[in-house]
Amino acid sequence: MESILNVAGLRKSYGDFALQDVSFSLPEGCITGFIGLNGAGKTTTLQTILGLTGRISGSVSFFGLDMQTDEQRIKDRIGVILDGGCFYDELSLTEMKSIIAPAYTTWSEQDFRGYLERFHLNPRQKIHTLSKGMKMKYALALALSHKAEFLIMDEPTSGLDPLIRSQLLTILADYMNGGGKGVFFSTHITSDLDKIADVLIMMDNGRIVFQEEKDTLLDNYRIVKGDQKSLNADIRKLFWRITETEFGFTGITKRAAEVRQHMPGAVMERPAIEDIMLCNIEGGRK
Ligand code: ATP
């Protein structure tokens, strides 16, 4: 599989915070979810990749093109949605589009009209009268109308109701069906990732903690519930985290087969993405 985005050795610091040697590669044909706690560095990474912050070191290439030397060609081929889009509030959707469209050699007016219709957006409506969900759909319509081959989005579903979120996820799934595409988006809404992500990248304190196919990641961990009496010092070492109450314990492990040998009666469940996130944050292994 071709890789769409390659990031190597990215560094950037703001006071006490630093992106530390951030490296990853995104293959074509995948929706990649970018996760991590507040302040982990997701937005800084996305902005640095896009050349929006002064980069200190590292390399970024899209479609094999170097961001330093081919920024314009790359930006023609990618769709970027940060903070729901930066638009002039007093303009109508058509007026705003007229400012944005000339920046792209691949702009398709026909596609734009099609997306507005599909997303039930009125071209004459003023931007400041759009709801959050409508604004997000408009931003997507703009990104998709210049035939972007790759979408980068910072928390696109944040603050949207479940119906609009589900519609957006369907739009992204349809977009991917065309083949040869990729999506990379940050989010705190892990249920969206359950539905749509192929790959997950987690960041903590400026570092990439893991990049893994979602299904493999979920298969690697198990939530175990059982009686505290069956826990001893050696068995505890098989777990990343253990929470104990008067009714028993709940733990998360990557060594399910060994736990099963010691505790044949324990209940084992597939974890949620959030469970895996929590045990991979700094200090999360307790
Ligand atoms: P969230 O999930 O809350 O959006 P995030 O993972 O996107 O968080 P960032 O927004 O990248 O995290 O912030 C990482 C760190 O960088 C934080 O400590 C933040 O205060 C700092 N930071 C980000 N942008 C700036 C800036 N322009 N100036 C100074 N510090 C900044």
PDB file of C-alpha atoms and ligand atoms in Angstrom:
ATOM      1  CA  MET A   1       0.000   0.000   0.000  1.00  0.00           C
ATOM      2  CA  GLU A   2       1.298   3.475  -0.954  1.00  0.00           C
ATOM      3  CA  SER A   3       1.716   5.909   1.882  1.00  0.00           C
ATOM      4  CA  ILE A   4      -0.080   9.238   1.564  1.00  0.00           C
ATOM      5  CA  LEU A   5       1.599  11.073   4.419  1.00  0.00           C
ATOM      6  CA  ASN A   6       5.072  10.568   5.884  1.00  0.00           C
ATOM      7  CA  VAL A   7       6.160  12.485   8.946  1.00  0.00           C
ATOM      8  CA  ALA A   8       9.672  12.000  10.325  1.00  0.00           C
ATOM      9  CA  GLY A   9      11.433  13.506  13.305  1.00  0.00           C
ATOM     10  CA  LEU A  10       9.040  16.425  13.773  1.00  0.00           C
ATOM     11  CA  ARG A  11       9.904  18.773  16.639  1.00  0.00           C
ATOM     12  CA  LYS A  12       8.210  21.922  17.769  1.00  0.00           C
ATOM     13  CA  SER A  13       8.099  23.550  21.169  1.00  0.00           C
ATOM     14  CA  TYR A  14       5.901  26.032  22.987  1.00  0.00           C
ATOM     15  CA  GLY A  15       7.394  26.869  26.383  1.00  0.00           C
ATOM     16  CA  ASP A  16       7.276  23.705  28.456  1.00  0.00           C
ATOM     17  CA  PHE A  17       5.518  21.709  25.773  1.00  0.00           C
ATOM     18  CA  ALA A  18       7.356  19.990  22.915  1.00  0.00           C
ATOM     19  CA  LEU A  19       6.569  17.654  20.058  1.00  0.00           C
ATOM     20  CA  GLN A  20       9.292  15.097  20.477  1.00  0.00           C
ATOM     21  CA  ASP A  21      10.557  13.386  17.383  1.00  0.00           C
ATOM     22  CA  VAL A  22       7.074  12.758  16.014  1.00  0.00           C
ATOM     23  CA  SER A  23       7.207  10.192  13.219  1.00  0.00           C
ATOM     24  CA  PHE A  24       4.461   8.215  11.505  1.00  0.00           C
ATOM     25  CA  SER A  25       3.284   7.172   8.099  1.00  0.00           C
ATOM     26  CA  LEU A  26      -0.302   6.933   6.845  1.00  0.00           C
ATOM     27  CA  PRO A  27      -1.134   4.399   4.166  1.00  0.00           C
ATOM     28  CA  GLU A  28      -3.539   5.059   1.329  1.00  0.00           C
ATOM     29  CA  GLY A  29      -7.085   3.746   1.767  1.00  0.00           C
ATOM     30  CA  CYS A  30      -7.258   4.266   5.535  1.00  0.00           C
ATOM     31  CA  ILE A  31      -9.197   6.452   7.899  1.00  0.00           C
ATOM     32  CA  THR A  32      -6.814   7.241  10.746  1.00  0.00           C
ATOM     33  CA  GLY A  33      -8.030   8.528  14.093  1.00  0.00           C
ATOM     34  CA  PHE A  34      -5.668  10.745  16.075  1.00  0.00           C
ATOM     35  CA  ILE A  35      -6.288  10.431  19.810  1.00  0.00           C
ATOM     36  CA  GLY A  36      -4.831  11.696  23.071  1.00  0.00           C
ATOM     37  CA  LEU A  37      -5.769  13.726  26.112  1.00  0.00           C
ATOM     38  CA  ASN A  38      -6.309  17.494  26.112  1.00  0.00           C
ATOM     39  CA  GLY A  39      -2.965  19.181  25.526  1.00  0.00           C
ATOM     40  CA  ALA A  40      -1.276  15.999  24.209  1.00  0.00           C
ATOM     41  CA  GLY A  41      -0.162  17.864  21.070  1.00  0.00           C
ATOM     42  CA  LYS A  42      -2.620  16.720  18.372  1.00  0.00           C
ATOM     43  CA  THR A  43      -3.500  20.192  17.065  1.00  0.00           C
ATOM     44  CA  THR A  44       0.138  21.268  17.212  1.00  0.00           C
ATOM     45  CA  THR A  45       1.099  18.179  15.192  1.00  0.00           C
ATOM     46  CA  LEU A  46      -1.583  18.821  12.562  1.00  0.00           C
ATOM     47  CA  GLN A  47      -0.659  22.504  12.291  1.00  0.00           C
ATOM     48  CA  THR A  48       3.051  21.735  12.100  1.00  0.00           C
ATOM     49  CA  ILE A  49       2.496  19.120   9.392  1.00  0.00           C
ATOM     50  CA  LEU A  50       0.586  21.723   7.393  1.00  0.00           C
ATOM     51  CA  GLY A  51       3.362  24.293   7.782  1.00  0.00           C
ATOM     52  CA  LEU A  52       1.158  26.590   9.870  1.00  0.00           C
ATOM     53  CA  THR A  53       3.663  26.869  12.703  1.00  0.00           C
ATOM     54  CA  GLY A  54       7.366  27.488  12.279  1.00  0.00           C
ATOM     55  CA  ARG A  55       8.833  24.008  12.183  1.00  0.00           C
ATOM     56  CA  ILE A  56      12.025  23.422  14.087  1.00  0.00           C
ATOM     57  CA  SER A  57      13.094  20.163  12.484  1.00  0.00           C
ATOM     58  CA  GLY A  58      11.799  17.071  10.755  1.00  0.00           C
ATOM     59  CA  SER A  59      10.347  16.249   7.363  1.00  0.00           C
ATOM     60  CA  VAL A  60       6.804  16.025   6.027  1.00  0.00           C
ATOM     61  CA  SER A  61       5.831  14.609   2.673  1.00  0.00           C
ATOM     62  CA  PHE A  62       2.430  14.043   1.090  1.00  0.00           C
ATOM     63  CA  PHE A  63       2.080  11.740  -1.929  1.00  0.00           C
ATOM     64  CA  GLY A  64       5.878  11.525  -1.989  1.00  0.00           C
ATOM     65  CA  LEU A  65       6.168  15.336  -2.393  1.00  0.00           C
ATOM     66  CA  ASP A  66       8.172  17.321   0.149  1.00  0.00           C
ATOM     67  CA  MET A  67       6.140  19.922   2.024  1.00  0.00           C
ATOM     68  CA  GLN A  68       9.096  22.364   2.061  1.00  0.00           C
ATOM     69  CA  THR A  69       9.463  22.473  -1.708  1.00  0.00           C
ATOM     70  CA  ASP A  70       6.037  21.430  -3.034  1.00  0.00           C
ATOM     71  CA  GLU A  71       3.610  23.047  -0.588  1.00  0.00           C
ATOM     72  CA  GLN A  72       1.314  24.495  -3.267  1.00  0.00           C
ATOM     73  CA  ARG A  73       1.046  21.250  -5.248  1.00  0.00           C
ATOM     74  CA  ILE A  74       0.326  19.379  -2.026  1.00  0.00           C
ATOM     75  CA  LYS A  75      -2.315  21.857  -0.844  1.00  0.00           C
ATOM     76  CA  ASP A  76      -4.107  21.472  -4.183  1.00  0.00           C
ATOM     77  CA  ARG A  77      -4.520  17.788  -3.367  1.00  0.00           C
ATOM     78  CA  ILE A  78      -5.513  17.890   0.292  1.00  0.00           C
ATOM     79  CA  GLY A  79      -8.560  19.148   2.170  1.00  0.00           C
ATOM     80  CA  VAL A  80      -7.954  20.782   5.533  1.00  0.00           C
ATOM     81  CA  ILE A  81     -10.584  21.436   8.171  1.00  0.00           C
ATOM     82  CA  LEU A  82      -9.310  23.153  11.297  1.00  0.00           C
ATOM     83  CA  ASP A  83     -11.696  24.606  13.887  1.00  0.00           C
ATOM     84  CA  GLY A  84     -14.684  24.020  11.576  1.00  0.00           C
ATOM     85  CA  GLY A  85     -13.208  26.324   8.907  1.00  0.00           C
ATOM     86  CA  CYS A  86     -12.082  29.947   8.937  1.00  0.00           C
ATOM     87  CA  PHE A  87     -14.742  31.890   7.084  1.00  0.00           C
ATOM     88  CA  TYR A  88     -15.948  35.492   6.820  1.00  0.00           C
ATOM     89  CA  ASP A  89     -19.219  35.462   8.735  1.00  0.00           C
ATOM     90  CA  GLU A  90     -20.970  38.188   6.729  1.00  0.00           C
ATOM     91  CA  LEU A  91     -20.572  36.379   3.400  1.00  0.00           C
ATOM     92  CA  SER A  92     -22.984  33.914   1.853  1.00  0.00           C
ATOM     93  CA  LEU A  93     -21.848  30.371   1.089  1.00  0.00           C
ATOM     94  CA  THR A  94     -21.463  31.258  -2.593  1.00  0.00           C
ATOM     95  CA  GLU A  95     -19.515  34.453  -1.857  1.00  0.00           C
ATOM     96  CA  MET A  96     -17.119  32.648   0.463  1.00  0.00           C
ATOM     97  CA  LYS A  97     -16.669  29.887  -2.095  1.00  0.00           C
ATOM     98  CA  SER A  98     -15.726  32.502  -4.718  1.00  0.00           C
ATOM     99  CA  ILE A  99     -12.807  33.555  -2.531  1.00  0.00           C
ATOM    100  CA  ILE A 100     -11.625  30.004  -1.835  1.00  0.00           C
ATOM    101  CA  ALA A 101     -12.160  28.293  -5.206  1.00  0.00           C
ATOM    102  CA  PRO A 102      -9.509  30.209  -7.243  1.00  0.00           C
ATOM    103  CA  ALA A 103      -6.820  28.858  -4.902  1.00  0.00           C
ATOM    104  CA  TYR A 104      -7.341  25.389  -6.396  1.00  0.00           C
ATOM    105  CA  THR A 105      -6.518  24.327  -9.935  1.00  0.00           C
ATOM    106  CA  THR A 106      -8.737  21.273  -9.487  1.00  0.00           C
ATOM    107  CA  TRP A 107     -11.880  23.124  -8.341  1.00  0.00           C
ATOM    108  CA  SER A 108     -15.178  21.685  -9.659  1.00  0.00           C
ATOM    109  CA  GLU A 109     -18.172  24.020  -9.578  1.00  0.00           C
ATOM    110  CA  GLN A 110     -20.441  21.135 -10.452  1.00  0.00           C
ATOM    111  CA  ASP A 111     -19.204  19.088  -7.486  1.00  0.00           C
ATOM    112  CA  PHE A 112     -19.642  22.088  -5.185  1.00  0.00           C
ATOM    113  CA  ARG A 113     -23.273  22.591  -6.236  1.00  0.00           C
ATOM    114  CA  GLY A 114     -23.854  18.852  -5.853  1.00  0.00           C
ATOM    115  CA  TYR A 115     -22.478  18.798  -2.306  1.00  0.00           C
ATOM    116  CA  LEU A 116     -24.516  21.841  -1.229  1.00  0.00           C
ATOM    117  CA  GLU A 117     -27.627  20.101  -2.502  1.00  0.00           C
ATOM    118  CA  ARG A 118     -26.732  16.819  -0.866  1.00  0.00           C
ATOM    119  CA  PHE A 119     -25.964  18.510   2.464  1.00  0.00           C
ATOM    120  CA  HIS A 120     -29.157  20.628   2.239  1.00  0.00           C
ATOM    121  CA  LEU A 121     -27.207  23.897   2.329  1.00  0.00           C
ATOM    122  CA  ASN A 122     -28.647  27.040   0.791  1.00  0.00           C
ATOM    123  CA  PRO A 123     -25.964  28.823  -1.279  1.00  0.00           C
ATOM    124  CA  ARG A 124     -27.471  32.230  -0.444  1.00  0.00           C
ATOM    125  CA  GLN A 125     -27.399  31.680   3.326  1.00  0.00           C
ATOM    126  CA  LYS A 126     -24.946  33.823   5.317  1.00  0.00           C
ATOM    127  CA  ILE A 127     -22.157  31.959   7.104  1.00  0.00           C
ATOM    128  CA  HIS A 128     -23.011  33.448  10.525  1.00  0.00           C
ATOM    129  CA  THR A 129     -26.503  31.922  10.338  1.00  0.00           C
ATOM    130  CA  LEU A 130     -25.171  28.365   9.902  1.00  0.00           C
ATOM    131  CA  SER A 131     -25.376  25.961  12.820  1.00  0.00           C
ATOM    132  CA  LYS A 132     -22.161  24.208  13.888  1.00  0.00           C
ATOM    133  CA  GLY A 133     -23.140  21.084  11.965  1.00  0.00           C
ATOM    134  CA  MET A 134     -24.031  23.070   8.823  1.00  0.00           C
ATOM    135  CA  LYS A 135     -20.689  24.889   9.014  1.00  0.00           C
ATOM    136  CA  MET A 136     -18.874  21.574   9.196  1.00  0.00           C
ATOM    137  CA  LYS A 137     -20.794  20.270   6.176  1.00  0.00           C
ATOM    138  CA  TYR A 138     -19.949  23.471   4.283  1.00  0.00           C
ATOM    139  CA  ALA A 139     -16.263  23.056   5.148  1.00  0.00           C
ATOM    140  CA  LEU A 140     -16.447  19.476   3.874  1.00  0.00           C
ATOM    141  CA  ALA A 141     -18.225  20.580   0.678  1.00  0.00           C
ATOM    142  CA  LEU A 142     -15.351  23.007   0.005  1.00  0.00           C
ATOM    143  CA  ALA A 143     -12.713  20.378   0.719  1.00  0.00           C
ATOM    144  CA  LEU A 144     -14.393  17.754  -1.446  1.00  0.00           C
ATOM    145  CA  SER A 145     -15.082  20.144  -4.355  1.00  0.00           C
ATOM    146  CA  HIS A 146     -11.425  20.563  -5.148  1.00  0.00           C
ATOM    147  CA  LYS A 147     -11.186  16.793  -5.414  1.00  0.00           C
ATOM    148  CA  ALA A 148      -8.979  16.451  -2.340  1.00  0.00           C
ATOM    149  CA  GLU A 149      -7.283  13.062  -2.198  1.00  0.00           C
ATOM    150  CA  PHE A 150      -6.602  13.350   1.507  1.00  0.00           C
ATOM    151  CA  LEU A 151      -8.532  15.054   4.304  1.00  0.00           C
ATOM    152  CA  ILE A 152      -6.926  16.360   7.481  1.00  0.00           C
ATOM    153  CA  MET A 153      -9.364  17.467  10.149  1.00  0.00           C
ATOM    154  CA  ASP A 154      -9.016  18.681  13.715  1.00  0.00           C
ATOM    155  CA  GLU A 155     -11.920  17.453  15.839  1.00  0.00           C
ATOM    156  CA  PRO A 156     -14.476  17.615  13.018  1.00  0.00           C
ATOM    157  CA  THR A 157     -17.268  16.006  15.014  1.00  0.00           C
ATOM    158  CA  SER A 158     -16.766  17.946  18.248  1.00  0.00           C
ATOM    159  CA  GLY A 159     -19.932  19.666  19.453  1.00  0.00           C
ATOM    160  CA  LEU A 160     -22.145  18.028  16.824  1.00  0.00           C
ATOM    161  CA  ASP A 161     -25.304  16.107  17.681  1.00  0.00           C
ATOM    162  CA  PRO A 162     -25.387  12.325  17.097  1.00  0.00           C
ATOM    163  CA  LEU A 163     -27.425  12.613  13.894  1.00  0.00           C
ATOM    164  CA  ILE A 164     -25.085  15.128  12.212  1.00  0.00           C
ATOM    165  CA  ARG A 165     -22.084  13.109  13.438  1.00  0.00           C
ATOM    166  CA  SER A 166     -23.491   9.992  11.918  1.00  0.00           C
ATOM    167  CA  GLN A 167     -24.175  11.858   8.635  1.00  0.00           C
ATOM    168  CA  LEU A 168     -20.597  13.123   8.586  1.00  0.00           C
ATOM    169  CA  LEU A 169     -19.243   9.637   9.156  1.00  0.00           C
ATOM    170  CA  THR A 170     -21.355   8.401   6.238  1.00  0.00           C
ATOM    171  CA  ILE A 171     -19.971  11.203   4.045  1.00  0.00           C
ATOM    172  CA  LEU A 172     -16.430  10.169   4.991  1.00  0.00           C
ATOM    173  CA  ALA A 173     -17.166   6.497   4.308  1.00  0.00           C
ATOM    174  CA  ASP A 174     -18.598   7.430   0.863  1.00  0.00           C
ATOM    175  CA  TYR A 175     -15.556   9.583   0.194  1.00  0.00           C
ATOM    176  CA  MET A 176     -13.245   6.634   0.956  1.00  0.00           C
ATOM    177  CA  ASN A 177     -15.232   4.362  -1.370  1.00  0.00           C
ATOM    178  CA  GLY A 178     -13.768   6.234  -4.324  1.00  0.00           C
ATOM    179  CA  GLY A 179     -10.405   4.504  -3.596  1.00  0.00           C
ATOM    180  CA  GLY A 180      -6.913   6.001  -3.424  1.00  0.00           C
ATOM    181  CA  LYS A 181      -7.931   8.371  -0.637  1.00  0.00           C
ATOM    182  CA  GLY A 182      -7.115   8.916   3.028  1.00  0.00           C
ATOM    183  CA  VAL A 183      -8.532  10.690   6.052  1.00  0.00           C
ATOM    184  CA  PHE A 184      -6.655  11.760   9.179  1.00  0.00           C
ATOM    185  CA  PHE A 185      -8.637  13.341  11.984  1.00  0.00           C
ATOM    186  CA  SER A 186      -8.238  14.103  15.650  1.00  0.00           C
ATOM    187  CA  THR A 187     -11.083  13.467  18.039  1.00  0.00           C
ATOM    188  CA  HIS A 188     -12.088  12.853  21.628  1.00  0.00           C
ATOM    189  CA  ILE A 189     -15.232  11.032  20.518  1.00  0.00           C
ATOM    190  CA  THR A 190     -13.920   7.507  20.473  1.00  0.00           C
ATOM    191  CA  SER A 191     -17.318   6.046  19.544  1.00  0.00           C
ATOM    192  CA  ASP A 192     -16.887   7.736  16.126  1.00  0.00           C
ATOM    193  CA  LEU A 193     -13.591   5.883  15.768  1.00  0.00           C
ATOM    194  CA  ASP A 194     -15.260   2.613  16.720  1.00  0.00           C
ATOM    195  CA  LYS A 195     -17.567   3.159  13.768  1.00  0.00           C
ATOM    196  CA  ILE A 196     -15.191   4.375  11.111  1.00  0.00           C
ATOM    197  CA  ALA A 197     -11.446   4.281  11.866  1.00  0.00           C
ATOM    198  CA  ASP A 198      -9.095   1.710  10.341  1.00  0.00           C
ATOM    199  CA  VAL A 199      -5.960   2.890  12.129  1.00  0.00           C
ATOM    200  CA  LEU A 200      -5.385   4.728  15.407  1.00  0.00           C
ATOM    201  CA  ILE A 201      -2.475   6.944  16.356  1.00  0.00           C
ATOM    202  CA  MET A 202      -2.186   7.975  19.965  1.00  0.00           C
ATOM    203  CA  MET A 203      -0.183  10.916  21.223  1.00  0.00           C
ATOM    204  CA  ASP A 204       0.708  11.675  24.821  1.00  0.00           C
ATOM    205  CA  ASN A 205       2.761  14.589  26.076  1.00  0.00           C
ATOM    206  CA  GLY A 206       4.143  15.412  22.635  1.00  0.00           C
ATOM    207  CA  ARG A 207       5.113  11.819  21.755  1.00  0.00           C
ATOM    208  CA  ILE A 208       3.506   9.196  19.555  1.00  0.00           C
ATOM    209  CA  VAL A 209       2.602   6.323  21.886  1.00  0.00           C
ATOM    210  CA  PHE A 210       1.324   3.919  19.254  1.00  0.00           C
ATOM    211  CA  GLN A 211       0.160   3.586  15.684  1.00  0.00           C
ATOM    212  CA  GLU A 212      -1.852   0.445  15.152  1.00  0.00           C
ATOM    213  CA  GLU A 213      -4.715  -0.991  13.132  1.00  0.00           C
ATOM    214  CA  LYS A 214      -7.803  -0.502  15.276  1.00  0.00           C
ATOM    215  CA  ASP A 215      -8.936  -4.130  15.175  1.00  0.00           C
ATOM    216  CA  THR A 216      -5.462  -5.441  16.037  1.00  0.00           C
ATOM    217  CA  LEU A 217      -5.230  -2.987  18.906  1.00  0.00           C
ATOM    218  CA  LEU A 218      -8.606  -3.990  20.319  1.00  0.00           C
ATOM    219  CA  ASP A 219      -7.696  -7.674  19.926  1.00  0.00           C
ATOM    220  CA  ASN A 220      -4.439  -7.184  21.825  1.00  0.00           C
ATOM    221  CA  TYR A 221      -6.065  -6.050  25.052  1.00  0.00           C
ATOM    222  CA  ARG A 222      -8.692  -7.599  27.278  1.00  0.00           C
ATOM    223  CA  ILE A 223     -10.703  -6.229  30.182  1.00  0.00           C
ATOM    224  CA  VAL A 224     -10.752  -8.813  32.969  1.00  0.00           C
ATOM    225  CA  LYS A 225     -13.267  -8.897  35.815  1.00  0.00           C
ATOM    226  CA  GLY A 226     -12.932 -11.213  38.762  1.00  0.00           C
ATOM    227  CA  ASP A 227     -12.575 -11.829  42.450  1.00  0.00           C
ATOM    228  CA  GLN A 228      -9.801  -9.942  44.223  1.00  0.00           C
ATOM    229  CA  LYS A 229      -8.860 -13.111  46.079  1.00  0.00           C
ATOM    230  CA  SER A 230      -7.403 -14.525  42.864  1.00  0.00           C
ATOM    231  CA  LEU A 231      -4.969 -11.580  42.549  1.00  0.00           C
ATOM    232  CA  ASN A 232      -1.467 -12.038  43.892  1.00  0.00           C
ATOM    233  CA  ALA A 233       1.697 -10.029  43.277  1.00  0.00           C
ATOM    234  CA  ASP A 234       2.727 -12.083  40.217  1.00  0.00           C
ATOM    235  CA  ILE A 235      -0.732 -11.985  38.636  1.00  0.00           C
ATOM    236  CA  ARG A 236      -0.961  -8.230  39.178  1.00  0.00           C
ATOM    237  CA  LYS A 237       2.134  -7.863  36.974  1.00  0.00           C
ATOM    238  CA  LEU A 238       0.108  -9.216  34.034  1.00  0.00           C
ATOM    239  CA  PHE A 239      -2.128  -6.134  34.138  1.00  0.00           C
ATOM    240  CA  TRP A 240      -1.651  -2.562  32.954  1.00  0.00           C
ATOM    241  CA  ARG A 241      -4.247  -1.144  35.329  1.00  0.00           C
ATOM    242  CA  ILE A 242      -6.359  -2.638  38.072  1.00  0.00           C
ATOM    243  CA  THR A 243      -9.328  -1.005  39.776  1.00  0.00           C
ATOM    244  CA  GLU A 244     -10.571  -2.673  42.940  1.00  0.00           C
ATOM    245  CA  THR A 245     -13.899  -2.314  44.727  1.00  0.00           C
ATOM    246  CA  GLU A 246     -15.652  -4.333  47.437  1.00  0.00           C
ATOM    247  CA  PHE A 247     -17.302  -6.365  44.655  1.00  0.00           C
ATOM    248  CA  GLY A 248     -14.114  -7.418  42.894  1.00  0.00           C
ATOM    249  CA  PHE A 249     -11.556  -6.057  40.466  1.00  0.00           C
ATOM    250  CA  THR A 250     -11.476  -4.858  36.878  1.00  0.00           C
ATOM    251  CA  GLY A 251      -8.156  -4.879  35.073  1.00  0.00           C
ATOM    252  CA  ILE A 252      -6.793  -4.400  31.593  1.00  0.00           C
ATOM    253  CA  THR A 253      -4.184  -6.759  30.208  1.00  0.00           C
ATOM    254  CA  LYS A 254      -2.261  -7.522  27.053  1.00  0.00           C
ATOM    255  CA  ARG A 255      -1.529 -11.022  28.356  1.00  0.00           C
ATOM    256  CA  ALA A 256      -5.009 -12.506  28.308  1.00  0.00           C
ATOM    257  CA  ALA A 257      -3.896 -16.117  27.766  1.00  0.00           C
ATOM    258  CA  GLU A 258      -1.686 -16.073  30.880  1.00  0.00           C
ATOM    259  CA  VAL A 259      -4.394 -14.392  32.934  1.00  0.00           C
ATOM    260  CA  ARG A 260      -6.842 -17.067  31.773  1.00  0.00           C
ATOM    261  CA  GLN A 261      -4.459 -19.813  32.994  1.00  0.00           C
ATOM    262  CA  HIS A 262      -4.342 -18.297  36.452  1.00  0.00           C
ATOM    263  CA  MET A 263      -8.012 -17.290  36.592  1.00  0.00           C
ATOM    264  CA  PRO A 264     -10.104 -19.709  34.538  1.00  0.00           C
ATOM    265  CA  GLY A 265     -13.311 -18.245  36.013  1.00  0.00           C
ATOM    266  CA  ALA A 266     -12.581 -14.594  35.214  1.00  0.00           C
ATOM    267  CA  VAL A 267     -14.843 -12.692  32.817  1.00  0.00           C
ATOM    268  CA  MET A 268     -12.992 -11.306  29.789  1.00  0.00           C
ATOM    269  CA  GLU A 269     -14.317  -8.553  27.568  1.00  0.00           C
ATOM    270  CA  ARG A 270     -13.077  -6.635  24.549  1.00  0.00           C
ATOM    271  CA  PRO A 271     -11.940  -3.177  25.684  1.00  0.00           C
ATOM    272  CA  ALA A 272     -13.156   0.171  24.371  1.00  0.00           C
ATOM    273  CA  ILE A 273     -10.697   2.538  22.700  1.00  0.00           C
ATOM    274  CA  GLU A 274     -10.903   4.749  25.796  1.00  0.00           C
ATOM    275  CA  ASP A 275      -9.712   1.894  28.025  1.00  0.00           C
ATOM    276  CA  ILE A 276      -6.644   1.459  25.831  1.00  0.00           C
ATOM    277  CA  MET A 277      -6.014   5.202  25.786  1.00  0.00           C
ATOM    278  CA  LEU A 278      -6.125   5.463  29.551  1.00  0.00           C
ATOM    279  CA  CYS A 279      -3.588   2.745  30.132  1.00  0.00           C
ATOM    280  CA  ASN A 280      -1.212   4.237  27.559  1.00  0.00           C
ATOM    281  CA  ILE A 281      -0.995   7.718  29.029  1.00  0.00           C
ATOM    282  CA  GLU A 282       2.069   8.598  31.050  1.00  0.00           C
ATOM    283  CA  GLY A 283       1.523   7.138  34.525  1.00  0.00           C
ATOM    284  CA  GLY A 284      -1.470   5.148  33.248  1.00  0.00           C
ATOM    285  CA  ARG A 285       0.182   1.833  33.991  1.00  0.00           C
ATOM    286  CA  LYS A 286      -0.814   1.147  37.546  1.00  0.00           C
TER     287      LYS A 286
HETATM  288  P1  ATP B   1      -6.966  19.258  22.793  1.00  0.00           P
HETATM  289  O1  ATP B   1      -7.399  17.842  22.682  1.00  0.00           O
HETATM  290  O2  ATP B   1      -7.315  19.879  24.100  1.00  0.00           O
HETATM  291  O3  ATP B   1      -7.374  20.099  21.618  1.00  0.00           O
HETATM  292  P2  ATP B   1      -4.280  18.905  21.728  1.00  0.00           P
HETATM  293  O4  ATP B   1      -3.830  17.481  21.875  1.00  0.00           O
HETATM  294  O5  ATP B   1      -4.754  19.320  20.382  1.00  0.00           O
HETATM  295  O6  ATP B   1      -5.344  19.236  22.848  1.00  0.00           O
HETATM  296  P3  ATP B   1      -2.454  21.130  21.531  1.00  0.00           P
HETATM  297  O7  ATP B   1      -3.535  22.114  21.240  1.00  0.00           O
HETATM  298  O8  ATP B   1      -1.577  20.728  20.405  1.00  0.00           O
HETATM  299  O9  ATP B   1      -3.061  19.800  22.196  1.00  0.00           O
HETATM  300  O10 ATP B   1      -1.586  21.714  22.707  1.00  0.00           O
HETATM  301  C1  ATP B   1      -0.392  21.083  23.146  1.00  0.00           C
HETATM  302  C2  ATP B   1       0.350  22.029  24.050  1.00  0.00           C
HETATM  303  O11 ATP B   1       0.870  23.128  23.303  1.00  0.00           O
HETATM  304  C3  ATP B   1      -0.495  22.646  25.156  1.00  0.00           C
HETATM  305  O12 ATP B   1       0.278  22.657  26.333  1.00  0.00           O
HETATM  306  C4  ATP B   1      -0.778  24.030  24.663  1.00  0.00           C
HETATM  307  O13 ATP B   1      -0.921  24.946  25.737  1.00  0.00           O
HETATM  308  C5  ATP B   1       0.469  24.347  23.860  1.00  0.00           C
HETATM  309  N1  ATP B   1       0.186  25.279  22.737  1.00  0.00           N
HETATM  310  C6  ATP B   1      -0.537  25.005  21.654  1.00  0.00           C
HETATM  311  N2  ATP B   1      -0.571  26.068  20.816  1.00  0.00           N
HETATM  312  C7  ATP B   1       0.161  27.043  21.415  1.00  0.00           C
HETATM  313  C8  ATP B   1       0.524  28.396  21.069  1.00  0.00           C
HETATM  314  N3  ATP B   1       0.131  28.936  19.923  1.00  0.00           N
HETATM  315  N4  ATP B   1       1.283  29.072  21.936  1.00  0.00           N
HETATM  316  C9  ATP B   1       1.717  28.522  23.084  1.00  0.00           C
HETATM  317  N5  ATP B   1       1.422  27.259  23.473  1.00  0.00           N
HETATM  318  C10 ATP B   1       0.654  26.533  22.659  1.00  0.00           C
END
